[in-house]
Coordinates of C-alpha atoms and ligand atoms in Angstrom, one line a residue:
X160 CA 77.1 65.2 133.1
X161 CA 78.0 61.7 133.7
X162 CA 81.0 60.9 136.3
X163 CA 84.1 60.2 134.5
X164 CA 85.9 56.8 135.1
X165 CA 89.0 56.4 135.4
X166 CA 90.9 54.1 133.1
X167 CA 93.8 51.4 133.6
X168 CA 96.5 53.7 131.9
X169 CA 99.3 51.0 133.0
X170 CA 100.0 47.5 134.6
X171 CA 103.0 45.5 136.3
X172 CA 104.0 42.3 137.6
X173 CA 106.8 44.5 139.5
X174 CA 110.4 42.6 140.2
X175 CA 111.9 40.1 142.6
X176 CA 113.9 41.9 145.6
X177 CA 114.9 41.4 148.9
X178 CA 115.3 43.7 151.6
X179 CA 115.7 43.8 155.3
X180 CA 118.2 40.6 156.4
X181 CA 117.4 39.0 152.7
X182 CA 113.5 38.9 153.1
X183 CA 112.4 38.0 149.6
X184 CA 109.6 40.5 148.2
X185 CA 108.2 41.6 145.2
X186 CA 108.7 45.3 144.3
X187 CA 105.9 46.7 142.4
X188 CA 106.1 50.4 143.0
X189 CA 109.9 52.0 143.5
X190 CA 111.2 49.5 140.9
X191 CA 112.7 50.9 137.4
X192 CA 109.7 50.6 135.3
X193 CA 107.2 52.2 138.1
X194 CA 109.7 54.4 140.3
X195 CA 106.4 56.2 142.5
X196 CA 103.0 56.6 142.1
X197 CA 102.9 59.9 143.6
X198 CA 102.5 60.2 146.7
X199 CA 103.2 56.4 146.7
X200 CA 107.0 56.0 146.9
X201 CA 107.0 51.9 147.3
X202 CA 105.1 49.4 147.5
X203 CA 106.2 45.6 148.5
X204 CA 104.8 42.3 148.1
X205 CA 105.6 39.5 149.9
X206 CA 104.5 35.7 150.1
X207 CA 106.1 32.9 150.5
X208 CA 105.8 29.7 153.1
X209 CA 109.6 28.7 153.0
X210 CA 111.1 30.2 156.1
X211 CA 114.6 30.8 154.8
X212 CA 112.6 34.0 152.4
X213 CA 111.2 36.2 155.5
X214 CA 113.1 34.5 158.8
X215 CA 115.3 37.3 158.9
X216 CA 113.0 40.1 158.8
X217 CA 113.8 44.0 159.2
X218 CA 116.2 44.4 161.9
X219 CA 116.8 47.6 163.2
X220 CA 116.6 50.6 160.7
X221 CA 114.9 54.0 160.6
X222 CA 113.1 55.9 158.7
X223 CA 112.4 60.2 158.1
X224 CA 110.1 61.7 155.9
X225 CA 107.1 59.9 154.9
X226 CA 104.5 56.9 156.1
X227 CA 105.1 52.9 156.2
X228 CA 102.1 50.8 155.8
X229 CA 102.0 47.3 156.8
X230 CA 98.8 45.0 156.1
X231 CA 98.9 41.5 156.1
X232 CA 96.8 39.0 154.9
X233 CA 99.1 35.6 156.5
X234 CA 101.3 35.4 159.0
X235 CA 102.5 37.6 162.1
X236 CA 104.6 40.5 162.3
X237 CA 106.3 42.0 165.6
X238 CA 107.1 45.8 165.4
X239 CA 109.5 47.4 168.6
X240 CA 110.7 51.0 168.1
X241 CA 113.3 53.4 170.0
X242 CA 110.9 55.1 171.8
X243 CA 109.2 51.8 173.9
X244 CA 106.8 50.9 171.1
X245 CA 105.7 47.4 170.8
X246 CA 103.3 45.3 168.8
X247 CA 102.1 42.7 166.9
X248 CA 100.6 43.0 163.3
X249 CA 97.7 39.7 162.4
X250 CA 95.9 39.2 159.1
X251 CA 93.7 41.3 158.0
X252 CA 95.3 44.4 160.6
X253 CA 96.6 47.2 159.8
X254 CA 100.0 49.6 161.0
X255 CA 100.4 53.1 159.6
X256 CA 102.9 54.5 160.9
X257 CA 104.3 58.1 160.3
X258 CA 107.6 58.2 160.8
X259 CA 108.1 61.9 160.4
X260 CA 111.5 63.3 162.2
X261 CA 112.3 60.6 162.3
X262 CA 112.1 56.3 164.4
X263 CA 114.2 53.6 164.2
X264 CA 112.5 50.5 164.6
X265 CA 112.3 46.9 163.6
X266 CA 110.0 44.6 161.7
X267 CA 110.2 40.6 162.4
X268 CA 108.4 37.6 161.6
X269 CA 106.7 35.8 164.8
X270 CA 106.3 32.8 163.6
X271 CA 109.2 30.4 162.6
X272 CA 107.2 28.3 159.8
X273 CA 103.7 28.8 157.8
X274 CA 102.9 31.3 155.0
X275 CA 103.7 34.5 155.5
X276 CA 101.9 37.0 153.0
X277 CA 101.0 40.9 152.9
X278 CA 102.0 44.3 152.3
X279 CA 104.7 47.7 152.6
X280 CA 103.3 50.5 151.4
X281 CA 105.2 54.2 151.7
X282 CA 103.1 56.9 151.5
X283 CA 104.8 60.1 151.1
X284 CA 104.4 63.8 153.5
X285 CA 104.0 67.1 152.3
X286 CA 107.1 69.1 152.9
X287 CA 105.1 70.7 155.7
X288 CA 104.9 67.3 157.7
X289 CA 108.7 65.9 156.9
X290 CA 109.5 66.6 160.5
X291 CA 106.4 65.9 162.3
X292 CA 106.1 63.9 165.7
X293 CA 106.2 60.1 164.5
X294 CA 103.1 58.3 165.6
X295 CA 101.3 54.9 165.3
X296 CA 97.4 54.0 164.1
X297 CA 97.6 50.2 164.9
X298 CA 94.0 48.5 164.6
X299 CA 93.7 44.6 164.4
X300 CA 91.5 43.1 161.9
X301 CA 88.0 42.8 164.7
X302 CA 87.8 46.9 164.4
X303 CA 88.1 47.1 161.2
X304 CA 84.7 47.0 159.7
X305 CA 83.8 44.5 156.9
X306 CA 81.0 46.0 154.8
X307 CA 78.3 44.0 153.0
X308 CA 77.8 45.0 149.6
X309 CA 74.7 44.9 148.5
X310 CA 75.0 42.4 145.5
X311 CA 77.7 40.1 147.7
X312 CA 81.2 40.2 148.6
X313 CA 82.7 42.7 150.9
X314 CA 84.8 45.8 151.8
X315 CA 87.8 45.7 154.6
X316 CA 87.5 49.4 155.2
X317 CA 90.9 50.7 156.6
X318 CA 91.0 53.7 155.6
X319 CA 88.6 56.3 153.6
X320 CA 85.3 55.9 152.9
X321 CA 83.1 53.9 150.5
X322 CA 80.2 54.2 148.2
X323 CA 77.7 53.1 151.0
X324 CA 79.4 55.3 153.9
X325 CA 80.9 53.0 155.7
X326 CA 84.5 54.6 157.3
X327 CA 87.7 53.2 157.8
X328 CA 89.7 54.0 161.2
X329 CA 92.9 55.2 159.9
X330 CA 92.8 59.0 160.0
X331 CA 95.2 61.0 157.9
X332 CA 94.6 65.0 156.4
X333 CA 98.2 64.5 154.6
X334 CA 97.2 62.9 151.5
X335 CA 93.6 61.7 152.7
X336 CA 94.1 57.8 151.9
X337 CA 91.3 55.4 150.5
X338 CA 92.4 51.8 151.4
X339 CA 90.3 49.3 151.0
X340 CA 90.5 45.2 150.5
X341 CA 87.5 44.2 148.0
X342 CA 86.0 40.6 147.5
X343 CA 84.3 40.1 144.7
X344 CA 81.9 37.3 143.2
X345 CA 82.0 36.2 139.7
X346 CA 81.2 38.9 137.5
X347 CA 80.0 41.1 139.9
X348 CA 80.2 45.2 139.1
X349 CA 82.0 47.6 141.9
X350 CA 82.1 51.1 141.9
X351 CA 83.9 53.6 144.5
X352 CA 84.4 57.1 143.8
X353 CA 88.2 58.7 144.0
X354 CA 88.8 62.6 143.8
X355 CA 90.6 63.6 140.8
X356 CA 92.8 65.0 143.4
X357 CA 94.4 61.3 143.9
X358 CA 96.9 58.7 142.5
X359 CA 94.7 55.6 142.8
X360 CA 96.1 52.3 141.6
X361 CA 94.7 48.5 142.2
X362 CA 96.5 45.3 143.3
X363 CA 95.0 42.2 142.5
X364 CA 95.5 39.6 145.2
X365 CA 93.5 36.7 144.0
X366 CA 91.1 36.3 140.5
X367 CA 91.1 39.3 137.9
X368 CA 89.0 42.5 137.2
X369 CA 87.8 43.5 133.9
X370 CA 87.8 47.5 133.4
X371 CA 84.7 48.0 131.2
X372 CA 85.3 51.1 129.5
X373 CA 88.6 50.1 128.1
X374 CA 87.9 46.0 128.1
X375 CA 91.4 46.1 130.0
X376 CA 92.2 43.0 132.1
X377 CA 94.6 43.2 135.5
X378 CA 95.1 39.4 136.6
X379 CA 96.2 38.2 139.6
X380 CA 99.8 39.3 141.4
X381 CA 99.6 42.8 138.9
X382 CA 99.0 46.2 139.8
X383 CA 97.4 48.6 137.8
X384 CA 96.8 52.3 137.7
X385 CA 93.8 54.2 137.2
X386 CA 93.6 58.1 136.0
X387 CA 91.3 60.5 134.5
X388 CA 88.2 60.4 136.4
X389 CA 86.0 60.8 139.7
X390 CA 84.9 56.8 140.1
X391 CA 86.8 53.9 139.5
X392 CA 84.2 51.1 138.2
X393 CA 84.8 47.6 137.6
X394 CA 84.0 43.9 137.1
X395 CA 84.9 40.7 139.1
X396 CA 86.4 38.3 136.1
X397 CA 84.9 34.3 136.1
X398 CA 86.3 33.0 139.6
X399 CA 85.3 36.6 141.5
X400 CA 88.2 38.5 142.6
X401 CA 89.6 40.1 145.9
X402 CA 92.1 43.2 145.4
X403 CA 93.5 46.3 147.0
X404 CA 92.2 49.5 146.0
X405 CA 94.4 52.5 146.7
X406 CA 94.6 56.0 146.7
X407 CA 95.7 59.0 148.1
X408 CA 96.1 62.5 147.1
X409 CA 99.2 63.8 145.1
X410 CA 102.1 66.1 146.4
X411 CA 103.3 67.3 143.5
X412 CA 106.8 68.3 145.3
X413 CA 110.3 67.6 144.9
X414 CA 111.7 64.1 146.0
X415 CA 114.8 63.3 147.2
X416 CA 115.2 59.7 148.4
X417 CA 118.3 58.4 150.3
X418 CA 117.6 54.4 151.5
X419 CA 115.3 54.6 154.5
X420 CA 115.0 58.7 154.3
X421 CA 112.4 60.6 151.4
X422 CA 112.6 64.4 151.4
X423 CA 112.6 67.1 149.5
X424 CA 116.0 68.3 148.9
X425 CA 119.7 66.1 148.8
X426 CA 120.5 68.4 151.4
X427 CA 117.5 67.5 153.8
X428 CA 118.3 63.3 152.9
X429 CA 122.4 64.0 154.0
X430 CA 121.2 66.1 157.5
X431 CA 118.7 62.6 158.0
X432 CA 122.1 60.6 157.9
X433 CA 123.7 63.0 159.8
X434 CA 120.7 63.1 162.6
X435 CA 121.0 59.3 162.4
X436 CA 124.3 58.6 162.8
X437 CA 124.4 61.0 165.9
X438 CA 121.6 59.6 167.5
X439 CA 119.3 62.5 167.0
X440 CA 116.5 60.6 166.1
Ligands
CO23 CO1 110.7 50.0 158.4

């Protein structure tokens, strides 16, 4: 039987936002018409080179519950936390950071001018995990292994594995991530296979991809989502494309978001604002 392929069942430009000290974003996933691609509870875009839009960063703020990703593809992010932990974030790196019981830390722009572009993704944790030990997987863009393909372009493998075999270095068993930054020449085919087990959704960064089986079109700044199926396949549209291609598996399990804090119950989000406010993070 031939491998099903999944299908573009919905796009979206997402929403202007701001967060943080009035960092202007894009909010694509955990905006009204796409409130969480389970277990994706948010995902933010930004890019802008006017300094006044990110200056202010993400001061001090914490979070319980679930996994920030950070991957940028301009600019320089500094990360400190409460317990000592320090560092910077360049193009093409990657932090995935599981804040479990809980961190408080900040995220701020080190550099004063110049573009600054990339991502926040929130990943969500099984019940099970909520109140894990937090913990870091920082690798810059040099270990991060950029993999041929065989027609041209390239994979940025940082998490997962592809077609070919090669392996990313973030490890996670919660929802056992595929992340993976595609380029794409002109009409050139792609194929990757997803378990059925996952929400998997793309996010085009530059160009457009064609989905064959449907004739469906996701142009540049859009994400779409892909269901029903064991391999995603696609084509590069007429000036090649480069995207992000995203999935992990679903938690089918209650979620209660307050702000910073995802759980399962109200209850769980007030005792995070409880833990916070008395310093028992
Ligand atoms: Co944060």
């Amino acid at each position: 039987m031939a491998e099903q392929i999944r299908k573009l069942v919905f796009q979206t430009a997402g929403i202007p936002a701001s967060d943080g000290a009035d960092v202007q974003l894009t909010r694509i996933i955990g905006a009204p018409d796409l409130n969480m691609v389970d277990p994706f509870l948010l995902l933010d875009v930004f890019e802008t080179d006017e300094p006044q839009d990110y200056i202010g960063g993400f001061p001090s703020h914490p979070h319980r519950g679930f996994e920030t990703v950070t991957y940028l593809l301009a600019g320089q992010m500094r990360h400190k936390d409460n317990a000592g932990h320090e560092g910077v974030i360049v193009p093409g790196g990657v932090q995935w950071m599981t804040a479990g019981r809980g961190i408080i830390h900040s995220e701020m722009p080190e550099q004063v001018d110049g573009l600054m572009k990339g991502f926040q993704l929130w990943v969500n944790l099984p019940a099970s995990e909520k109140m894990t030990e937090p913990g870091y997987q920082e690798f810059p863009p040099h270990v991060i292994e950029n993999e041929e393909l065989p027609e041209g372009g390239f994979i940025h493998v940082i998490a997962g594995v592809t077609n070919q075999g090669t392996v990313g270095p973030v490890k996670n068993a919660h929802t056992t991530p595929l992340f993976l930054d595609v380029t794409l020449k002109a009409g050139q085919n792609f194929e990757q296979s997803v378990p059925e087990t996952h929400s998997c959704f793309t996010y085009m960064i530059d160009g457009d991809i064609i989905f064959p089986n449907s004739n469906s079109i996701l142009g540049q700044g859009r994400l779409g989502i892909l269901e029903g199926g064991s391999t995603v396949s696609l084509n590069a549209g007429q000036e090649g494309a480069r995207f992000l291609l995203v999935a992990a598996k679903s938690l089918n399990e209650p979620v209660a978001r307050g702000g910073p804090f995802v759980m399962n119950t109200r209850e769980e989000v007030m005792q995070a604002f409880d833990d916070y406010q008395n310093g028992k993070f």
